[in-house]
Short mmCIF file of C-alpha atoms in Angstrom, two decimals:
data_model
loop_
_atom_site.label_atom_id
_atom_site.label_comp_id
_atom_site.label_asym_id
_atom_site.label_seq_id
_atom_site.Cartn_x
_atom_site.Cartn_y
_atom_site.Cartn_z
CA UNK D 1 116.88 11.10 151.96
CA UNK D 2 117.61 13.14 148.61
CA UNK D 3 115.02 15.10 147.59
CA UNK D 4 113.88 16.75 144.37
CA UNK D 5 114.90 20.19 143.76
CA UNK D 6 112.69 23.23 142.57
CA UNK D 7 114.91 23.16 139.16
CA UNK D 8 114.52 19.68 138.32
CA UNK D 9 110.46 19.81 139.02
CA UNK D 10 110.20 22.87 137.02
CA UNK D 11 111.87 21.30 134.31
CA UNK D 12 109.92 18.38 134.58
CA UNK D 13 107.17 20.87 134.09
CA UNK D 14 108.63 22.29 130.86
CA UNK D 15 108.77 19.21 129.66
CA UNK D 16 105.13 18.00 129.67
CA UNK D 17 104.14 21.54 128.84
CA UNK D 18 106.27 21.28 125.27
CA UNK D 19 106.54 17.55 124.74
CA UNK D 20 110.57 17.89 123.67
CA UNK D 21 114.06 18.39 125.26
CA UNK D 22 115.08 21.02 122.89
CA UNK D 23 111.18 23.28 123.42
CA UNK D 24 111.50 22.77 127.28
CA UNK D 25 115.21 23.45 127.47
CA UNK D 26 114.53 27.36 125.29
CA UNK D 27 111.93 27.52 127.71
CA UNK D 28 113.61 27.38 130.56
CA UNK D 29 116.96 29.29 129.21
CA UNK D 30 118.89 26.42 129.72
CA UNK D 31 121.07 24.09 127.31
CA UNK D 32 119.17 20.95 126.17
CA UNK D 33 122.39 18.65 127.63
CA UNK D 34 121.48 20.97 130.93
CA UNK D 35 118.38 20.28 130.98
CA UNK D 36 118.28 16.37 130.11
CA UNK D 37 121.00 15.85 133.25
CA UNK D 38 118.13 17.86 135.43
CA UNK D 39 115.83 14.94 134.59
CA UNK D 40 118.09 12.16 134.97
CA UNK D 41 118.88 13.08 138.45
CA UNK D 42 115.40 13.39 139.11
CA UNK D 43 114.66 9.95 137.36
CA UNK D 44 118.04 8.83 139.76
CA UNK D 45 116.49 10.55 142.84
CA UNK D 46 113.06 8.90 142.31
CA UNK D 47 114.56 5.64 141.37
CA UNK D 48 112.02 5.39 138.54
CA UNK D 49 111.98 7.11 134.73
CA UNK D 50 109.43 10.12 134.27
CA UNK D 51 109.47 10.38 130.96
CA UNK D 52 109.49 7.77 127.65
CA UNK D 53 111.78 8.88 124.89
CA UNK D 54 111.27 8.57 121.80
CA UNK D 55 111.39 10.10 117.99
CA UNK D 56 108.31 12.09 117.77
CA UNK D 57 109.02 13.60 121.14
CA UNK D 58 108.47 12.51 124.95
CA UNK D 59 105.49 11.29 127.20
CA UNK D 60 105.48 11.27 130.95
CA UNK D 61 105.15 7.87 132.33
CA UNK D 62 102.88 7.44 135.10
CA UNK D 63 105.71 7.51 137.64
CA UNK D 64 106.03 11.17 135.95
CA UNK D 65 102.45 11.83 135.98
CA UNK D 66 101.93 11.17 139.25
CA UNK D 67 105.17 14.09 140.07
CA UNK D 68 104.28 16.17 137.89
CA UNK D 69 100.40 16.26 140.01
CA UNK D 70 102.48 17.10 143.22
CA UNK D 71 105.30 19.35 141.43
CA UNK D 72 102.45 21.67 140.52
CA UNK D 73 101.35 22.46 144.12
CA UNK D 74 104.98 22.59 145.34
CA UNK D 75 106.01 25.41 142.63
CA UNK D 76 102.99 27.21 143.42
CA UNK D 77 103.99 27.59 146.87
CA UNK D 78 107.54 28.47 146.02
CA UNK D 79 106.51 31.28 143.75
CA UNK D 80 104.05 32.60 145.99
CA UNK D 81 106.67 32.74 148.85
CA UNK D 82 109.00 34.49 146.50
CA UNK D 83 106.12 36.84 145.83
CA UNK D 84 105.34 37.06 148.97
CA UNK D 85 108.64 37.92 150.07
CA UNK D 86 109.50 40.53 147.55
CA UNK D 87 106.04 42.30 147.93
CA UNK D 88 106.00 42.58 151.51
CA UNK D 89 104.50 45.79 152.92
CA UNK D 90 104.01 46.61 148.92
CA UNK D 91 99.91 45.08 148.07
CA UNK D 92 99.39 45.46 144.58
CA UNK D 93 102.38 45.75 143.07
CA UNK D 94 104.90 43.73 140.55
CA UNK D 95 102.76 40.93 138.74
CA UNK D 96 98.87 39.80 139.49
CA UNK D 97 97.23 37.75 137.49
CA UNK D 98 93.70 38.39 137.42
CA UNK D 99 90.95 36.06 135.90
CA UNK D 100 87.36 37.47 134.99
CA UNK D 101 83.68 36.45 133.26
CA UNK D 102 83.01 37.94 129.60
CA UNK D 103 79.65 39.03 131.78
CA UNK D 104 81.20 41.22 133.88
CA UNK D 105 84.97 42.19 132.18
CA UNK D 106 84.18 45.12 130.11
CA UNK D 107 81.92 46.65 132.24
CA UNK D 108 83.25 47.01 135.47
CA UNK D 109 86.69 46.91 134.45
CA UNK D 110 87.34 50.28 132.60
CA UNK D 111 85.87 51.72 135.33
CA UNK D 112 88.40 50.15 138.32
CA UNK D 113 91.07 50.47 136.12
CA UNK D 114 91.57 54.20 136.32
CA UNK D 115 91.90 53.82 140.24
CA UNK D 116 93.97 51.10 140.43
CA UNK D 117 96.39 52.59 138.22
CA UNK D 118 96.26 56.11 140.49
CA UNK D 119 96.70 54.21 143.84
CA UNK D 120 99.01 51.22 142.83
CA UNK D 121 101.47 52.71 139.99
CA UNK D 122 103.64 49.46 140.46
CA UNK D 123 100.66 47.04 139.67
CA UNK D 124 101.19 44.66 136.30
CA UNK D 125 97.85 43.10 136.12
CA UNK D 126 97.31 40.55 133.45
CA UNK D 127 94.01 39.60 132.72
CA UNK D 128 92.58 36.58 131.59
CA UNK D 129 88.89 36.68 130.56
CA UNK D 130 87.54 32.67 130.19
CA UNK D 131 83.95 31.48 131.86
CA UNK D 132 83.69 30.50 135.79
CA UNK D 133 84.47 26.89 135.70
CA UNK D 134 87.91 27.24 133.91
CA UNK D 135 88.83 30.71 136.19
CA UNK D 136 88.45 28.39 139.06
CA UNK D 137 90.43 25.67 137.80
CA UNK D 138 93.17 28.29 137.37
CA UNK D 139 92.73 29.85 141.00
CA UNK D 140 93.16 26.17 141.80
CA UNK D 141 96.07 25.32 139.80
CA UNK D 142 98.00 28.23 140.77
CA UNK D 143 97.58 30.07 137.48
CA UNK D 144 95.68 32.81 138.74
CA UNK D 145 96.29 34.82 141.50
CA UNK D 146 92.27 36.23 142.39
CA UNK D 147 89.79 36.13 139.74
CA UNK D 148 86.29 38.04 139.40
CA UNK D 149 83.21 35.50 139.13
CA UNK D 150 79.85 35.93 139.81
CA UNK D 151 77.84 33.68 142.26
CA UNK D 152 76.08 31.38 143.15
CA UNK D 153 78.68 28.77 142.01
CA UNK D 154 80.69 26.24 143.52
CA UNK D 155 83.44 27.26 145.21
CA UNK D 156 84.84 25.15 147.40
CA UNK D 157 88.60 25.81 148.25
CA UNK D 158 88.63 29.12 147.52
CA UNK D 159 87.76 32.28 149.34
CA UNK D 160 85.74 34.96 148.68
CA UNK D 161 85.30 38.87 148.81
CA UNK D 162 81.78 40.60 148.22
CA UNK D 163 81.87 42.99 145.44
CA UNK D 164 78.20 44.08 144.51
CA UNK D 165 74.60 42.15 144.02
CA UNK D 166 73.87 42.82 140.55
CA UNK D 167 70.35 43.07 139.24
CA UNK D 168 68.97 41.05 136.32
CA UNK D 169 66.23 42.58 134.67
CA UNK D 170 64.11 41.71 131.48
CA UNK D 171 65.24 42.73 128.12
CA UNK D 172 62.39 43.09 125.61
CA UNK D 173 61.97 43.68 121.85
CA UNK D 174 60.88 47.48 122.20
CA UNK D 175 57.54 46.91 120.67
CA UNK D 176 56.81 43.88 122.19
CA UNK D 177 53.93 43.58 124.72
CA UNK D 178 55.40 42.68 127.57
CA UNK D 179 57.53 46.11 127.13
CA UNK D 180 54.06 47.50 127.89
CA UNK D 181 54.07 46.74 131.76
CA UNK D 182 56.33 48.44 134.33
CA UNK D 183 57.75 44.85 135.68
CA UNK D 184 57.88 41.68 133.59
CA UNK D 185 56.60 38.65 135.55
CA UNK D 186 58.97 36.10 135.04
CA UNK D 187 56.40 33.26 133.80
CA UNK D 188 55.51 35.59 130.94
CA UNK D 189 59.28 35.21 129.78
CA UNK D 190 59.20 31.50 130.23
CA UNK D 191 55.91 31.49 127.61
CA UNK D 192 57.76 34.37 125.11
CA UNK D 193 60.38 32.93 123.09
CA UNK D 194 63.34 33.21 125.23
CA UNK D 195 66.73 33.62 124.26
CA UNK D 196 69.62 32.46 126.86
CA UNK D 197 73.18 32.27 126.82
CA UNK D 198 75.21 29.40 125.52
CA UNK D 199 75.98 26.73 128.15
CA UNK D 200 78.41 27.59 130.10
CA UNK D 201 77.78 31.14 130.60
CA UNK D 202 76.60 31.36 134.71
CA UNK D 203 74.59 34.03 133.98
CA UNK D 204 72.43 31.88 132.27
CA UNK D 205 71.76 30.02 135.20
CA UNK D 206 71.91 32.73 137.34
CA UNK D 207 69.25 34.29 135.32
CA UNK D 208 66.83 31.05 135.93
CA UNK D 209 67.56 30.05 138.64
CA UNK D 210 66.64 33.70 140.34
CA UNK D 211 63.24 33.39 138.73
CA UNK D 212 62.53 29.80 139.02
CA UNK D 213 62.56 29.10 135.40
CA UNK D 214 63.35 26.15 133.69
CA UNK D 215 65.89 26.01 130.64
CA UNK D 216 64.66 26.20 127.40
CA UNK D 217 64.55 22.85 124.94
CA UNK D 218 68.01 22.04 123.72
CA UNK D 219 68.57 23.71 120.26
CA UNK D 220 66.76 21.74 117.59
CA UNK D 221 65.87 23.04 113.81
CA UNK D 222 62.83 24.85 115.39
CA UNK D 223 63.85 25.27 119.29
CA UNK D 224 65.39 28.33 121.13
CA UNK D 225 68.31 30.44 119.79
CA UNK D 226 71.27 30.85 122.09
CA UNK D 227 73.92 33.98 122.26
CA UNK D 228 77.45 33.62 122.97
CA UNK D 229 77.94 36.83 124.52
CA UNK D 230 75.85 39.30 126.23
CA UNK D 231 76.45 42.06 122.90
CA UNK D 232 75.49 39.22 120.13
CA UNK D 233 72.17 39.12 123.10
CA UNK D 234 71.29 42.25 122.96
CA UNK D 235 70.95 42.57 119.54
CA UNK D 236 69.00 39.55 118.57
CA UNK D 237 66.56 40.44 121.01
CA UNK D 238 66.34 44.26 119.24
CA UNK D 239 66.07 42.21 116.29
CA UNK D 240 62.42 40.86 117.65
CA UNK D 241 64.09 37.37 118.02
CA UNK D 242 62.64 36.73 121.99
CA UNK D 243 63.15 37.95 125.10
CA UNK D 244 65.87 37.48 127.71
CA UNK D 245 67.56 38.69 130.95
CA UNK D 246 70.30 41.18 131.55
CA UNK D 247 72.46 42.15 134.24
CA UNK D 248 71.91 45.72 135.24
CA UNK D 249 75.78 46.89 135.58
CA UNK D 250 76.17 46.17 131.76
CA UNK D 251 72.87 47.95 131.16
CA UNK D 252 74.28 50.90 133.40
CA UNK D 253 77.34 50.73 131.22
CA UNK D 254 75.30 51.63 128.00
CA UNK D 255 74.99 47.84 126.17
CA UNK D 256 71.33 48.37 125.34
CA UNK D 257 71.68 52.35 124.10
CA UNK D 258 71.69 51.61 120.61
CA UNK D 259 69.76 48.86 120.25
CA UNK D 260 65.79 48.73 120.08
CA UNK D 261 65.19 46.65 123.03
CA UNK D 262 62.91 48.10 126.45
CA UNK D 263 64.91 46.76 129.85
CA UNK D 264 62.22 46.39 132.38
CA UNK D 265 62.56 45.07 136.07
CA UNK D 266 61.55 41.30 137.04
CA UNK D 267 58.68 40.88 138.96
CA UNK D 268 60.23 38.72 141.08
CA UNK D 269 61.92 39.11 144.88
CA UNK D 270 65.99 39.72 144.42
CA UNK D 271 66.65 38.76 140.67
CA UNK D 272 70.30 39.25 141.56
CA UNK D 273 73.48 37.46 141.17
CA UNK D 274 76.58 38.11 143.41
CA UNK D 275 79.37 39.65 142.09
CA UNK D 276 82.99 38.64 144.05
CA UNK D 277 86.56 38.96 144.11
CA UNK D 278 87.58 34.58 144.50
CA UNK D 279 91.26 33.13 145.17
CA UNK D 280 92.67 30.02 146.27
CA UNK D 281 92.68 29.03 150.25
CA UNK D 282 95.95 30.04 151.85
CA UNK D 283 96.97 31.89 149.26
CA UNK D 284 99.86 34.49 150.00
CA UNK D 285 97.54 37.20 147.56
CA UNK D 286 94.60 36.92 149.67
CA UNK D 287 95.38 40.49 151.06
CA UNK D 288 95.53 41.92 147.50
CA UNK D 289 92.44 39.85 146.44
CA UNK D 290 90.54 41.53 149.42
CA UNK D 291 92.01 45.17 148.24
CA UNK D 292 90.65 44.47 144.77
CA UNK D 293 87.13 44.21 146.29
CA UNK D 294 86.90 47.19 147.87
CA UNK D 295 88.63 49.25 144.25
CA UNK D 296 85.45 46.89 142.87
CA UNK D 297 83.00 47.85 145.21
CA UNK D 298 84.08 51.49 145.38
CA UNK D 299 84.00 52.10 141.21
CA UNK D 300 79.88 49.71 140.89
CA UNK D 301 77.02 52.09 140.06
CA UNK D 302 74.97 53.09 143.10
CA UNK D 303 71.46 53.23 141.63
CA UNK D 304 71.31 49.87 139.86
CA UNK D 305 73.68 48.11 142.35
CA UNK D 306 73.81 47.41 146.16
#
């Protein structure tokens, strides 16, 4: 039986990606003639067409669909063996592609960079910084290589290495009452006006979900206001706007120093979310993603997390 090569998938891969000979063909550094043969002999090899021609540009047809769903996995594995192979005995080094949550990224991050430049000088880490549900898709597609995500979520197919609980505390206008008490029961939140991130954002439901709260009313002319990041948070709750949760590494990192808001601890057993270091199952990184916890787990601030 003929077979498919790794050169005629990938360029079958180019060509959904760009939707025309000529963008696929610069893509991959070939000749568009070059590339067209590539994807007649695949069309011969599979005895059906892949792709429709036609003026505006190509779509795959679902013969090509359905290759293109199993050409992804097979040139995942045949990069990661070439990875693999060329980083043996070297962890860390050459290309990683790391995925991380806006609600952890720039607070643990400048601190673990500084000591994974000193012990891995070869490392190129490229960063991607996108909420939980589409870093997973990417650990699952292949895209990323380990990705730093915050649990509980689901996580099936993937594997994990603990990193730190984090904390989540209550953040409080500074001269509001509740900023009078040395813990905030979390039921007097629930009855202040409390802000939340957008949807999407697992802290959000991290943050509920740890207290046994229940979201607030979807945003109408006169319901709850909603952040979309943890900065834009802070201050409309120092603006007097409500109340809300934060974790305790970014108020370690200084997020709440200039702001007037009073960060009080939740009266509540474990208020924590779980900070790991995820990649796929089987992966050829899974070494590297374990060495990334512990640079994680040595660089986390002692007092505020365990």
């Amino acid at each position: 039986m003929i077979l498919p090569t790794v050169r005629q998938l990938q360029y079958l891969k180019l060509l959904a990606e760009h939707g025309a000979f000529g963008r696929a063909a610069e893509a991959a550094h070939v000749t568009q003639p070059t590339l067209s043969a590539g994807i007649q002999e695949l069309e011969r090899t599979l005895g059906a067409p892949v792709v429709d021609r036609a003026r505006t540009g190509v779509i795959l047809t679902a013969v090509g669909e359905a290759a293109l769903r199993r050409a992804a996995t097979i040139l995942n594995e045949a990069e990661e063996m070439v990875q693999e192979a060329r980083h043996a005995g070297q962890p860390l080094s050459g290309r990683f592609r790391l995925g991380v949550i806006p609600t952890i990224a720039p607070f643990l991050l400048p601190r673990a960079f500084p000591l994974l430049r000193t012990r891995y000088p070869d490392l190129r880490l490229f960063l991607r910084e996108d909420l939980t549900q589409r870093l997973i898709a990417g650990l699952k597609a292949g895209q990323l290589d380990a990705a730093l995500i915050a649990l509980p979520y689901e996580t099936a197919g993937l594997d994990l290495a603990h990193v730190a609980d984090d904390e989540l505390v209550a953040a409080l206008p500074a001269n509001h009452p509740l900023a009078r008490m040395s813990a905030t029961p979390p039921d007097e939140l629930e009855r202040a006006e409390m802000i939340l991130l957008e949807d999407g954002h697992c802290l959000r439901e991290h943050a509920l979900a740890a207290c046994g709260l229940k979201a607030p009313r979807a945003n109408t002319d006169d319901g709850p206001f909603a952040a979309t990041s943890l900065p834009t948070l802070v201050q409309m709750v120092g603006s007097g706007l409500g109340v809300s949760f934060l974790p305790a590494m970014a108020v370690a990192a200084g997020l709440t120093d200039s702001a007037a808001v009073t960060i009080r601890p939740l009266a509540t057993d474990h208020p924590s979310r779980e900070i790991v270091v995820a990649w796929r199952s089987g992966s050829s990184r899974a070494a590297e993603g374990r060495l990334l916890a512990e640079i994680m787990r040595e660089v986390v601030d002692p007092p505020l997390l365990s």
